[in-house]
Short mmCIF file of C-alpha atoms and ligand atoms in Angstrom, two decimals:
data_model
loop_
_atom_site.label_atom_id
_atom_site.label_comp_id
_atom_site.label_asym_id
_atom_site.label_seq_id
_atom_site.Cartn_x
_atom_site.Cartn_y
_atom_site.Cartn_z
CA MET A 862 14.51 -11.24 -23.51
CA THR A 863 12.37 -8.07 -23.59
CA GLU A 864 14.10 -5.08 -22.10
CA ARG A 865 12.23 -4.16 -18.91
CA HIS A 866 12.73 -0.76 -17.30
CA TRP A 867 13.56 -0.82 -13.62
CA PRO A 868 13.16 1.68 -12.17
CA PHE A 869 10.08 2.75 -14.14
CA LEU A 870 11.79 6.04 -15.03
CA PRO A 871 15.55 6.24 -15.46
CA SER A 872 17.43 7.24 -12.32
CA ARG A 873 20.64 6.34 -10.57
CA ASN A 874 20.59 2.67 -9.67
CA VAL A 875 22.90 1.01 -7.18
CA ALA A 876 23.04 -2.74 -6.61
CA ILE A 877 22.83 -3.47 -2.87
CA ASP A 878 23.52 -7.01 -1.75
CA ARG A 879 23.37 -6.63 2.03
CA ALA A 880 22.17 -4.32 4.78
CA GLU A 881 23.64 -4.54 8.27
CA GLY A 882 23.40 -2.13 11.20
CA VAL A 883 23.54 1.38 9.73
CA TYR A 884 25.22 0.26 6.50
CA LEU A 885 24.20 -0.85 3.03
CA VAL A 886 26.75 -3.00 1.24
CA THR A 887 26.96 -2.75 -2.53
CA ARG A 888 27.55 -5.67 -4.88
CA ASP A 889 31.20 -4.69 -5.21
CA GLY A 890 31.64 -4.50 -1.44
CA GLN A 891 31.42 -0.73 -0.81
CA ARG A 892 29.86 0.11 2.56
CA ILE A 893 27.40 3.01 2.45
CA LEU A 894 26.51 4.70 5.73
CA ASP A 895 22.73 5.10 5.50
CA ALA A 896 22.29 8.56 7.02
CA ALA A 897 18.64 8.54 5.95
CA GLY A 898 17.50 5.10 7.10
CA GLY A 899 16.26 4.65 3.52
CA ALA A 900 13.26 6.97 3.38
CA ILE A 901 13.73 7.85 7.09
CA VAL A 902 12.43 4.44 8.09
CA GLY A 903 15.20 2.28 9.60
CA ASN A 904 15.33 2.79 13.36
CA ILE A 905 16.77 -0.33 15.03
CA GLY A 906 19.29 -0.85 12.20
CA TYR A 907 19.24 -3.54 9.54
CA GLY A 908 19.62 -7.30 9.62
CA ARG A 909 18.42 -8.16 13.11
CA GLN A 910 18.07 -11.92 13.56
CA ARG A 911 15.26 -11.56 16.10
CA VAL A 912 13.01 -9.74 13.65
CA ALA A 913 13.81 -12.17 10.85
CA ASP A 914 12.93 -15.09 13.16
CA ALA A 915 9.58 -13.52 14.07
CA VAL A 916 8.74 -12.94 10.40
CA TYR A 917 9.75 -16.54 9.60
CA ARG A 918 7.52 -17.92 12.36
CA ALA A 919 4.51 -15.80 11.35
CA THR A 920 4.93 -16.84 7.71
CA LEU A 921 5.03 -20.52 8.60
CA ASP A 922 2.28 -20.42 11.22
CA THR A 923 -0.39 -18.12 9.76
CA THR A 924 0.89 -17.07 6.30
CA TYR A 925 -2.13 -14.96 5.31
CA VAL A 926 -5.38 -14.46 7.16
CA VAL A 927 -8.15 -12.20 5.85
CA PRO A 928 -10.47 -10.79 7.03
CA PRO A 929 -7.97 -9.47 9.54
CA TRP A 930 -8.96 -11.78 12.43
CA LEU A 931 -6.60 -12.15 15.34
CA THR A 932 -3.42 -14.16 14.80
CA PRO A 933 -0.51 -14.55 17.25
CA SER A 934 1.51 -11.85 15.47
CA ARG A 935 -1.41 -9.41 15.36
CA GLU A 936 -1.93 -9.97 19.08
CA ALA A 937 1.80 -9.41 19.62
CA LEU A 938 1.56 -6.12 17.73
CA LEU A 939 -1.42 -4.99 19.81
CA GLY A 940 0.52 -5.91 22.95
CA ALA A 941 3.57 -3.96 21.77
CA LEU A 942 1.45 -0.92 20.85
CA ASP A 943 0.20 -0.85 24.41
CA ASN A 944 3.67 0.39 25.41
CA TRP A 945 3.49 3.25 22.92
CA LEU A 946 0.07 4.65 22.15
CA PRO A 947 -1.51 7.41 24.21
CA GLU A 948 -4.45 5.98 26.19
CA SER A 949 -6.94 8.10 24.29
CA LEU A 950 -6.25 6.27 21.00
CA THR A 951 -8.22 3.08 21.45
CA ARG A 952 -9.13 2.17 17.86
CA VAL A 953 -6.54 0.47 15.68
CA HIS A 954 -6.62 0.01 11.90
CA VAL A 955 -3.57 -1.44 10.18
CA THR A 956 -2.70 -0.86 6.51
CA SER A 957 0.24 -1.72 4.29
CA GLY A 958 1.88 1.72 4.36
CA GLY A 959 1.66 5.42 5.10
CA SER A 960 -0.36 6.51 2.04
CA GLU A 961 -3.08 3.98 2.72
CA ALA A 962 -3.08 4.94 6.38
CA ASN A 963 -3.53 8.67 5.62
CA GLU A 964 -6.24 7.88 3.09
CA ALA A 965 -8.05 5.74 5.68
CA ALA A 966 -7.74 8.53 8.25
CA MET A 967 -9.23 11.08 5.84
CA LYS A 968 -12.14 8.74 5.10
CA MET A 969 -12.73 8.12 8.82
CA ALA A 970 -12.86 11.87 9.46
CA VAL A 971 -15.48 12.41 6.75
CA GLN A 972 -17.48 9.40 7.97
CA TYR A 973 -17.25 10.66 11.55
CA GLN A 974 -18.74 14.01 10.61
CA ALA A 975 -21.53 12.30 8.65
CA ALA A 976 -22.16 9.99 11.61
CA ILE A 977 -22.63 12.88 14.05
CA GLY A 978 -25.02 14.74 11.75
CA GLU A 979 -22.53 17.03 9.99
CA PRO A 980 -22.63 15.63 6.43
CA THR A 981 -21.51 18.90 4.83
CA ARG A 982 -18.15 18.56 6.54
CA SER A 983 -16.43 16.62 3.77
CA ARG A 984 -13.20 18.53 3.10
CA ILE A 985 -9.76 18.23 4.62
CA ILE A 986 -7.55 21.25 5.25
CA HIS A 987 -3.91 20.56 4.51
CA ARG A 988 -0.73 22.66 4.45
CA ASP A 989 1.22 24.17 1.59
CA LEU A 990 4.42 22.33 2.45
CA SER A 991 3.65 18.71 3.23
CA TYR A 992 3.62 15.16 2.00
CA HIS A 993 0.97 12.58 2.85
CA GLY A 994 1.16 9.91 0.17
CA THR A 995 1.00 8.58 -3.36
CA THR A 996 -2.73 7.97 -3.88
CA LEU A 997 -4.80 10.61 -5.66
CA ALA A 998 -6.52 11.72 -2.45
CA THR A 999 -3.33 11.85 -0.39
CA THR A 1000 -1.54 13.63 -3.23
CA ALA A 1001 -4.44 16.11 -3.30
CA VAL A 1002 -3.73 16.95 0.35
CA SER A 1003 0.02 17.07 -0.14
CA GLY A 1004 1.63 20.48 -0.56
CA HIS A 1005 4.35 19.04 -2.73
CA GLU A 1006 4.54 20.65 -6.13
CA GLY A 1007 7.04 18.14 -7.53
CA ARG A 1008 4.88 15.13 -6.67
CA ARG A 1009 1.69 16.79 -8.01
CA ARG A 1010 3.22 17.51 -11.42
CA GLY A 1011 1.08 16.30 -14.33
CA LEU A 1012 -1.77 15.40 -11.97
CA GLU A 1013 -2.99 18.91 -11.12
CA ARG A 1014 -6.34 18.60 -12.92
CA ALA A 1015 -7.14 15.25 -11.31
CA LEU A 1016 -6.56 16.45 -7.74
CA THR A 1017 -9.48 17.53 -5.56
CA PRO A 1018 -8.84 21.18 -4.61
CA TYR A 1019 -8.83 20.82 -0.82
CA PRO A 1020 -8.35 23.99 1.27
CA VAL A 1021 -4.76 24.83 2.07
CA THR A 1022 -3.08 26.81 4.83
CA PRO A 1023 0.62 27.70 5.28
CA THR A 1024 3.06 25.39 7.02
CA PRO A 1025 5.04 27.09 9.80
CA TYR A 1026 8.43 27.89 8.32
CA PRO A 1027 10.16 29.99 10.98
CA LEU A 1028 13.20 30.78 8.80
CA ARG A 1029 10.98 32.24 6.08
CA CYS A 1030 8.16 33.60 8.25
CA PRO A 1031 6.61 36.64 6.48
CA LEU A 1032 6.92 38.61 9.75
CA GLY A 1033 10.70 38.05 9.70
CA SER A 1034 13.01 35.11 10.30
CA HIS A 1035 12.15 33.43 13.63
CA HIS A 1036 9.96 36.38 14.58
CA ALA A 1037 8.55 36.25 18.13
CA ASP A 1038 4.97 36.18 16.74
CA CYS A 1039 5.69 33.54 14.12
CA GLY A 1040 3.61 30.81 15.83
CA ALA A 1041 0.62 33.13 16.23
CA PHE A 1042 0.96 34.19 12.60
CA TYR A 1043 0.51 30.64 11.32
CA VAL A 1044 -2.27 29.89 13.80
CA GLU A 1045 -4.17 32.95 12.59
CA ALA A 1046 -3.55 31.87 8.99
CA LEU A 1047 -5.32 28.60 9.81
CA ARG A 1048 -8.20 30.52 11.40
CA ALA A 1049 -8.48 32.64 8.25
CA THR A 1050 -8.54 29.49 6.09
CA ILE A 1051 -11.30 27.94 8.19
CA GLN A 1052 -13.37 31.12 8.12
CA ARG A 1053 -12.85 31.68 4.40
CA GLU A 1054 -13.80 28.09 3.50
CA GLY A 1055 -16.57 27.77 6.10
CA ALA A 1056 -16.08 25.50 9.13
CA GLU A 1057 -19.30 23.71 8.22
CA THR A 1058 -17.50 22.28 5.14
CA ILE A 1059 -14.41 21.02 6.97
CA ALA A 1060 -14.06 17.51 8.37
CA ALA A 1061 -10.45 17.60 9.49
CA PHE A 1062 -7.10 19.34 9.55
CA LEU A 1063 -4.30 17.03 8.41
CA ALA A 1064 -0.68 17.91 9.19
CA GLU A 1065 2.71 16.54 10.12
CA PRO A 1066 3.68 17.73 13.64
CA ILE A 1067 7.24 18.29 12.38
CA THR A 1068 7.28 18.63 8.61
CA GLY A 1069 9.29 15.82 7.06
CA SER A 1070 11.28 15.89 3.86
CA SER A 1071 9.06 18.33 1.93
CA GLY A 1072 10.09 21.20 4.21
CA GLY A 1073 13.16 19.58 5.72
CA ALA A 1074 12.48 18.90 9.40
CA LEU A 1075 10.55 22.12 9.95
CA VAL A 1076 9.81 22.49 13.66
CA PRO A 1077 6.95 24.91 14.43
CA PRO A 1078 7.20 27.51 17.22
CA ASP A 1079 6.13 26.11 20.61
CA ASP A 1080 2.82 27.98 20.72
CA TYR A 1081 1.62 26.59 17.36
CA TRP A 1082 0.30 23.12 18.16
CA PRO A 1083 -1.53 23.85 21.43
CA ALA A 1084 -3.34 26.74 19.69
CA VAL A 1085 -4.17 24.61 16.64
CA ARG A 1086 -5.57 21.86 18.87
CA ALA A 1087 -7.81 24.41 20.60
CA MET A 1088 -8.90 25.87 17.27
CA CYS A 1089 -9.89 22.47 15.87
CA ASP A 1090 -12.06 21.90 18.96
CA GLU A 1091 -13.56 25.39 18.66
CA PHE A 1092 -14.65 24.72 15.06
CA GLY A 1093 -15.63 21.05 15.39
CA ILE A 1094 -12.75 19.97 13.13
CA LEU A 1095 -10.90 16.69 13.74
CA LEU A 1096 -7.13 16.90 14.09
CA ILE A 1097 -5.31 14.21 12.11
CA MET A 1098 -1.58 14.10 12.80
CA ASP A 1099 0.52 12.41 10.17
CA GLU A 1100 3.31 10.81 12.20
CA VAL A 1101 4.34 8.49 9.37
CA MET A 1102 7.86 9.94 9.44
CA THR A 1103 8.00 11.27 13.01
CA GLY A 1104 6.28 8.44 14.90
CA PHE A 1105 7.81 5.74 17.11
CA GLY A 1106 10.76 7.67 18.46
CA ARG A 1107 12.24 9.40 15.41
CA THR A 1108 12.21 12.89 16.95
CA GLY A 1109 13.38 11.79 20.40
CA ARG A 1110 9.86 11.34 21.85
CA ASP A 1111 7.54 8.40 21.19
CA PHE A 1112 5.45 10.69 18.97
CA ALA A 1113 6.34 14.20 17.83
CA CYS A 1114 2.99 15.60 19.08
CA GLN A 1115 4.25 14.87 22.60
CA HIS A 1116 6.85 17.64 22.31
CA TRP A 1117 3.90 19.98 22.80
CA SER A 1118 1.62 17.70 24.88
CA VAL A 1119 -0.99 17.76 22.14
CA LEU A 1120 -3.09 14.73 21.23
CA PRO A 1121 -4.75 14.25 17.84
CA ASP A 1122 -8.13 12.65 17.21
CA ILE A 1123 -6.46 10.39 14.68
CA LEU A 1124 -2.76 9.56 14.61
CA VAL A 1125 -1.30 8.07 11.44
CA SER A 1126 1.90 6.04 11.32
CA GLY A 1127 4.03 3.96 8.95
CA LYS A 1128 7.77 3.88 8.26
CA GLY A 1129 9.31 3.33 11.73
CA LEU A 1130 6.37 1.21 12.90
CA ALA A 1131 8.07 -1.81 11.35
CA GLY A 1132 11.48 -0.15 10.96
CA GLY A 1133 11.89 -1.19 7.32
CA TYR A 1134 11.53 -4.93 8.01
CA ALA A 1135 8.05 -5.05 6.45
CA PRO A 1136 5.48 -2.76 4.84
CA LEU A 1137 3.01 -1.52 7.43
CA GLY A 1138 0.96 1.55 8.33
CA GLY A 1139 -1.23 2.28 11.33
CA VAL A 1140 -4.26 4.47 12.00
CA PHE A 1141 -5.04 5.05 15.67
CA ALA A 1142 -8.23 6.91 16.56
CA THR A 1143 -10.07 7.98 19.67
CA GLU A 1144 -13.02 6.02 21.02
CA GLN A 1145 -15.24 8.98 20.08
CA VAL A 1146 -14.31 8.60 16.39
CA GLY A 1147 -14.49 4.80 16.41
CA SER A 1148 -17.79 4.52 18.23
CA ALA A 1149 -19.45 7.17 16.01
CA LEU A 1150 -18.62 5.14 12.89
CA GLN A 1151 -19.75 1.98 14.63
CA ASP A 1152 -23.09 3.45 15.75
CA ALA A 1153 -23.75 4.80 12.25
CA GLY A 1154 -23.06 1.39 10.71
CA PHE A 1155 -20.22 2.71 8.55
CA GLY A 1156 -17.49 0.36 7.42
CA VAL A 1157 -13.72 0.71 7.51
CA MET A 1158 -12.50 -1.42 4.64
CA PHE A 1159 -9.31 -3.41 5.11
CA ASN A 1160 -6.54 -3.57 2.51
CA THR A 1161 -5.89 -7.02 1.09
CA PHE A 1162 -2.41 -6.91 2.56
CA GLY A 1163 -3.14 -4.65 5.53
CA ALA A 1164 -2.05 -6.07 8.89
CA HIS A 1165 -0.25 -8.86 7.08
CA PRO A 1166 0.79 -11.43 9.73
CA ALA A 1167 4.49 -11.32 8.81
CA ALA A 1168 4.49 -7.50 8.83
CA CYS A 1169 2.73 -7.44 12.22
CA ALA A 1170 5.33 -9.87 13.57
CA ALA A 1171 8.12 -7.59 12.33
CA ALA A 1172 6.50 -4.51 13.86
CA ALA A 1173 5.88 -6.20 17.22
CA GLU A 1174 9.54 -7.17 17.39
CA VAL A 1175 10.84 -3.76 16.22
CA LEU A 1176 8.70 -1.93 18.79
CA SER A 1177 9.88 -4.29 21.55
CA ILE A 1178 13.55 -3.82 20.60
CA LEU A 1179 13.12 -0.02 20.59
CA ARG A 1180 11.87 -0.27 24.18
CA GLU A 1181 14.29 -2.91 25.46
CA GLU A 1182 17.30 -1.00 24.14
CA ASP A 1183 15.88 2.37 25.19
CA LEU A 1184 16.39 3.61 21.65
CA VAL A 1185 14.06 6.61 21.86
CA THR A 1186 16.33 8.03 24.54
CA ARG A 1187 19.25 7.22 22.24
CA ALA A 1188 17.52 9.04 19.33
CA ALA A 1189 17.13 12.12 21.53
CA ALA A 1190 20.77 12.06 22.67
CA ALA A 1191 22.15 11.26 19.19
CA GLY A 1192 19.94 14.05 17.85
CA GLU A 1193 21.57 16.54 20.19
CA THR A 1194 25.01 15.36 19.13
CA LEU A 1195 24.04 15.62 15.46
CA SER A 1196 22.64 19.15 15.96
CA ARG A 1197 25.84 20.25 17.66
CA LEU A 1198 28.05 18.73 14.96
CA LEU A 1199 25.96 20.35 12.21
CA GLU A 1200 26.04 23.73 13.96
CA ASP A 1201 29.84 23.47 14.32
CA ALA A 1202 30.31 22.41 10.72
CA PHE A 1203 28.04 25.00 9.15
CA ALA A 1204 27.99 27.92 11.63
CA ASP A 1205 29.78 30.34 9.32
CA HIS A 1206 29.04 28.61 6.03
CA PRO A 1207 28.22 31.03 3.21
CA ARG A 1208 25.70 28.65 1.63
CA VAL A 1209 24.00 26.89 4.56
CA VAL A 1210 21.40 29.11 6.12
CA GLU A 1211 19.98 26.72 8.70
CA CYS A 1212 20.43 23.35 10.39
CA ARG A 1213 17.17 22.24 12.01
CA GLY A 1214 15.09 19.36 13.29
CA ARG A 1215 14.49 17.29 16.41
CA GLY A 1216 16.03 14.01 17.49
CA LEU A 1217 17.15 12.03 14.47
CA LEU A 1218 15.03 13.93 11.95
CA GLN A 1219 17.24 16.79 10.83
CA ALA A 1220 18.01 18.80 7.72
CA ILE A 1221 20.16 21.57 6.34
CA GLU A 1222 18.91 24.25 3.96
CA VAL A 1223 21.35 25.40 1.27
CA VAL A 1224 20.89 28.78 -0.40
CA GLN A 1225 22.74 30.98 -2.83
CA ASP A 1226 22.67 33.93 -0.42
CA VAL A 1227 22.30 33.48 3.34
CA GLU A 1228 21.30 37.14 3.79
CA THR A 1229 18.42 37.27 1.29
CA LEU A 1230 17.59 33.51 1.52
CA GLU A 1231 17.69 33.42 -2.28
CA PRO A 1232 17.87 29.77 -3.39
CA PHE A 1233 20.03 28.43 -6.17
CA PRO A 1234 18.22 28.16 -9.52
CA GLN A 1235 16.17 24.97 -9.72
CA ALA A 1236 18.05 23.94 -12.87
CA ASP A 1237 21.29 23.80 -10.84
CA ASN A 1238 19.96 20.65 -9.12
CA VAL A 1239 21.94 21.48 -6.00
CA THR A 1240 20.20 18.99 -3.69
CA ALA A 1241 20.60 16.08 -6.10
CA ARG A 1242 24.24 16.98 -6.69
CA ILE A 1243 25.00 17.12 -2.96
CA VAL A 1244 23.28 13.77 -2.43
CA GLY A 1245 25.23 12.32 -5.38
CA LYS A 1246 28.58 13.66 -4.15
CA ALA A 1247 27.98 12.26 -0.67
CA LEU A 1248 27.01 8.88 -2.07
CA GLY A 1249 30.30 8.82 -3.94
CA LYS A 1250 31.97 9.33 -0.54
CA GLY A 1251 30.01 6.47 1.03
CA VAL A 1252 27.12 8.27 2.80
CA PHE A 1253 23.48 8.29 1.70
CA PHE A 1254 21.40 11.41 2.46
CA TYR A 1255 17.72 12.00 1.62
CA GLY A 1256 17.02 14.88 -0.76
CA GLY A 1257 14.17 17.07 0.45
CA GLY A 1258 12.16 20.06 -0.76
CA THR A 1259 9.23 20.22 -3.12
CA GLY A 1260 10.63 21.84 -6.23
CA SER A 1261 9.81 25.45 -5.48
CA VAL A 1262 11.11 24.92 -1.93
CA ARG A 1263 14.77 23.90 -2.10
CA ASP A 1264 17.61 23.00 -1.45
CA ILE A 1265 17.20 20.69 1.48
CA VAL A 1266 19.24 17.69 2.55
CA CYS A 1267 17.57 15.47 5.16
CA MET A 1268 19.05 13.12 7.71
CA GLY A 1269 17.26 10.32 9.54
CA PRO A 1270 19.72 7.55 10.44
CA PRO A 1271 18.90 4.46 12.50
CA PHE A 1272 18.86 5.23 16.23
CA ILE A 1273 21.83 2.89 16.83
CA ILE A 1274 24.20 5.18 14.93
CA THR A 1275 27.36 5.88 16.97
CA ASP A 1276 28.81 9.31 17.69
CA ALA A 1277 31.83 8.45 15.50
CA GLU A 1278 29.48 7.63 12.61
CA LEU A 1279 27.64 10.92 13.17
CA GLU A 1280 31.00 12.71 12.88
CA THR A 1281 31.71 10.94 9.58
CA LEU A 1282 28.24 11.80 8.31
CA VAL A 1283 28.66 15.50 9.06
CA ALA A 1284 32.20 15.65 7.65
CA VAL A 1285 31.02 14.09 4.38
CA LEU A 1286 28.05 16.45 4.24
CA ARG A 1287 30.29 19.49 4.71
CA GLU A 1288 32.72 18.31 1.99
CA SER A 1289 29.86 17.55 -0.41
CA VAL A 1290 28.16 20.92 0.15
CA ASP A 1291 31.49 22.71 -0.31
CA GLU A 1292 32.28 20.90 -3.53
CA VAL A 1293 28.83 21.54 -5.06
CA THR A 1294 28.36 25.16 -3.96
CA ARG A 1295 31.92 26.41 -4.24
C1 PLP B 2508 4.80 12.33 6.44
C2 PLP B 2508 4.53 11.23 5.45
N1 PLP B 2508 3.27 10.80 5.27
C3 PLP B 2508 2.98 9.82 4.40
C4 PLP B 2508 3.96 9.22 3.63
C5 PLP B 2508 3.59 8.14 2.66
O1 PLP B 2508 3.93 6.88 3.18
P1 PLP B 2508 4.20 5.64 2.22
O2 PLP B 2508 5.32 6.03 1.30
O3 PLP B 2508 4.55 4.52 3.18
O4 PLP B 2508 2.94 5.35 1.49
C6 PLP B 2508 5.28 9.64 3.78
C7 PLP B 2508 6.34 9.03 2.97
O5 PLP B 2508 7.39 9.59 2.76
C8 PLP B 2508 5.57 10.68 4.71
O6 PLP B 2508 6.82 11.13 4.88
#
């Protein structure tokens, strides 16, 4: 038999035979507490019979239907979304994942501008610390050095503006004017590039793993929303990681009562039970494309009936079990435990995040914020140590930004499991940075 390489490039490989609740079970029976919900995806926990039954029924009843006409599971998903989406987002496009959804949102923004007579507005402003996907266009708008490596010359040079990073704000750590600083940086980017060339501003409301649960100052988002309106720029919020309850609100933009023109989702939409992404746009965006006769192409596997069935069920379970409230409460417990564990730690400079999207930042020197050398592989070593102790964390950072360990467990995690998670994290950080 030919030797086939899986994964494509060599990396640590673990054989998992089962997933149940917040645990993965390895082939030799070890239970791993999944403190990251995979890639910060699992929200209702793994192995729910109800979701499996819905997927089974959709597979038997309507296996595959394209073009994406209505099927019972697609109708169920639309019904479930009614309990989640802000009223202003009336147009729904469903893809097979977050990258495709961001790419579709970028295309819609450019088409929208062309449709309203602004064809020179074809560029997307993104932020220097961000991640939006694997395709060439979404990589081009991702401020993630590590994931751009070897592709630099193939990536469209879209305009870039800094991501709010309160700890490392150039005015000083958590400076009172930090929010205004980053808002003015965006204004400078728009003015330098020319508003007449910009279709949209694409950003994560709370920066996911690239920055490690970076929460902007409270004045940032309302001012950015106003600035987008002032310059005729659409606001696309990438809620692939933060959407559907992860940060303790239905959507992270609601922490600041700000609504985007296009909201992008993935991950928690189907909670890991199926691949699915969603693009939700305002009527203004949708009707402009419609009036101009522009198309929005579907993906062959977008809105797959089985995936829609999974998502409809996951979204219903989140509501029935009041799991967004649970994510908010568990998030407060996790914050408190992290603060207690790392308050005086010589290598952990910050614990941050909202709800069940949290991270710690590990540095060589907490006074100067000097990181460990990249070659020390501190994040990977912490993640490896913790895995050896039965807890899986998600390594964050971008390469030049390091060392960040992210947490995003399923919302059903108990307080006792949160205590275990934090104890293992503390031990692993100590052992690696000692
Ligand atoms: C904020 C954000 N956007 C987009 C993506 C890409 O989604 P996917 O991996 O489903 O294509 C990710 C994945 O990590 C993400 O975190």
